[in-house]
Short mmCIF file of C-alpha atoms in Angstrom, two decimals:
data_model
loop_
_atom_site.label_atom_id
_atom_site.label_comp_id
_atom_site.label_asym_id
_atom_site.label_seq_id
_atom_site.Cartn_x
_atom_site.Cartn_y
_atom_site.Cartn_z
CA UNK A 1 130.91 51.97 -126.01
CA UNK A 2 132.54 49.78 -123.37
CA UNK A 3 135.44 47.70 -124.68
CA UNK A 4 135.35 44.43 -122.74
CA UNK A 5 138.65 42.57 -122.43
CA UNK A 6 137.85 39.38 -120.50
CA UNK A 7 136.02 38.02 -117.49
CA UNK A 8 138.11 38.67 -114.38
CA UNK A 9 136.13 36.72 -111.79
CA UNK A 10 132.82 35.06 -111.01
CA UNK A 11 131.15 35.29 -107.60
CA UNK A 12 128.93 32.48 -106.42
CA UNK A 13 127.20 32.14 -103.09
CA UNK A 14 126.97 29.32 -100.60
CA UNK A 15 124.82 28.95 -97.49
CA UNK A 16 126.11 30.39 -94.21
CA UNK A 17 128.57 28.20 -92.31
CA UNK A 18 129.63 26.17 -95.38
CA UNK A 19 132.98 27.72 -96.19
CA UNK A 20 135.01 24.69 -95.09
CA UNK A 21 132.81 22.40 -97.18
CA UNK A 22 133.46 24.71 -100.15
CA UNK A 23 137.21 24.47 -99.54
CA UNK A 24 136.99 20.68 -99.66
CA UNK A 25 134.91 20.65 -102.86
CA UNK A 26 136.79 23.31 -104.83
CA UNK A 27 140.25 22.85 -103.33
CA UNK A 28 140.47 19.13 -102.63
CA UNK A 29 138.04 17.56 -105.12
CA UNK A 30 138.40 19.93 -108.09
CA UNK A 31 142.07 20.70 -107.29
CA UNK A 32 141.68 24.47 -107.66
CA UNK A 33 144.36 26.59 -106.05
CA UNK A 34 143.05 28.82 -103.26
CA UNK A 35 144.19 32.43 -103.38
CA UNK A 36 145.19 33.39 -99.84
CA UNK A 37 144.24 36.72 -98.40
CA UNK A 38 141.78 38.72 -96.36
CA UNK A 39 139.11 39.05 -99.06
CA UNK A 40 136.06 41.35 -98.91
CA UNK A 41 133.09 39.99 -96.95
CA UNK A 42 135.21 37.05 -95.80
CA UNK A 43 135.03 35.39 -99.23
CA UNK A 44 137.32 32.62 -100.39
CA UNK A 45 138.93 32.88 -103.81
CA UNK A 46 140.25 30.20 -106.16
CA UNK A 47 142.19 30.27 -109.41
CA UNK A 48 140.16 28.84 -112.28
CA UNK A 49 142.11 29.05 -115.51
CA UNK A 50 142.89 32.72 -116.10
CA UNK A 51 139.98 33.96 -113.99
CA UNK A 52 139.10 33.78 -110.33
CA UNK A 53 136.18 32.07 -108.62
CA UNK A 54 134.99 34.04 -105.58
CA UNK A 55 132.80 32.21 -103.07
CA UNK A 56 130.87 34.03 -100.37
CA UNK A 57 128.50 32.83 -97.69
CA UNK A 58 125.13 34.53 -98.02
CA UNK A 59 121.77 34.36 -96.29
CA UNK A 60 119.07 33.47 -98.81
CA UNK A 61 121.43 31.47 -101.04
CA UNK A 62 119.33 30.10 -103.92
CA UNK A 63 119.57 26.42 -104.69
CA UNK A 64 119.21 24.77 -108.10
CA UNK A 65 118.89 27.84 -110.26
CA UNK A 66 119.55 27.39 -113.97
CA UNK A 67 121.99 30.35 -113.89
CA UNK A 68 125.55 29.27 -114.51
CA UNK A 69 128.98 30.23 -115.78
CA UNK A 70 130.32 28.23 -118.72
CA UNK A 71 133.98 27.29 -118.96
CA UNK A 72 135.73 26.16 -122.11
CA UNK A 73 138.00 23.20 -121.33
CA UNK A 74 140.79 21.62 -123.37
CA UNK A 75 139.45 18.06 -123.15
CA UNK A 76 135.79 17.59 -122.24
CA UNK A 77 136.03 13.80 -122.11
CA UNK A 78 138.90 14.01 -119.62
CA UNK A 79 136.94 16.59 -117.56
CA UNK A 80 133.89 14.30 -117.43
CA UNK A 81 135.99 11.33 -116.34
CA UNK A 82 137.67 13.49 -113.70
CA UNK A 83 134.28 14.61 -112.32
CA UNK A 84 132.94 11.06 -112.32
CA UNK A 85 136.06 9.86 -110.47
CA UNK A 86 135.25 12.47 -107.79
CA UNK A 87 131.63 11.14 -107.65
CA UNK A 88 130.29 14.40 -109.09
CA UNK A 89 127.14 13.85 -111.17
CA UNK A 90 127.20 15.06 -114.76
CA UNK A 91 124.07 16.34 -116.50
CA UNK A 92 123.33 17.17 -120.11
CA UNK A 93 121.10 19.68 -121.83
CA UNK A 94 120.13 20.63 -125.36
CA UNK A 95 122.84 20.43 -128.00
CA UNK A 96 124.50 23.56 -129.34
CA UNK A 97 126.01 23.59 -132.80
CA UNK A 98 129.81 23.13 -132.96
CA UNK A 99 130.31 22.37 -129.28
CA UNK A 100 129.96 19.58 -126.79
CA UNK A 101 128.97 20.39 -123.24
CA UNK A 102 127.95 19.05 -119.87
CA UNK A 103 126.87 20.45 -116.52
CA UNK A 104 127.56 19.70 -112.89
CA UNK A 105 126.51 21.22 -109.57
CA UNK A 106 128.53 21.91 -106.48
CA UNK A 107 127.27 20.67 -103.09
CA UNK A 108 125.42 23.99 -102.68
CA UNK A 109 123.36 23.73 -105.89
CA UNK A 110 125.46 26.11 -108.01
CA UNK A 111 125.43 25.00 -111.65
CA UNK A 112 128.52 24.99 -113.91
CA UNK A 113 128.84 24.25 -117.60
CA UNK A 114 131.94 22.78 -119.22
CA UNK A 115 132.25 22.97 -122.99
CA UNK A 116 134.61 22.09 -125.78
CA UNK A 117 134.35 23.44 -129.32
CA UNK A 118 134.31 20.78 -132.01
CA UNK A 119 137.13 20.82 -134.56
CA UNK A 120 135.64 20.91 -138.00
#
């Protein structure tokens, strides 16, 4: 049996020639810290909590898939207000017991979920 410890990183793709636009969205708008370095396949990496977000340009990038990573946040209401302040649209889906959640997409169609567990 494999003993999983934690998620280390998530890789998402963006269309070719959009790396600078990704830097603006993730670095400037979302305020994520870029991890400098010469990363494999010319990817850009950002710190996202205790994991890393890896972003790589790729031919055939799929837009508007329902696939997504979900991130637990400390304060979902604050996160939603932050996204709205950055003019990032928030979307909702079905409810899940004991948690509140919302979704947003980056400029490349990648979907992200933010969630907060309800205190009961």
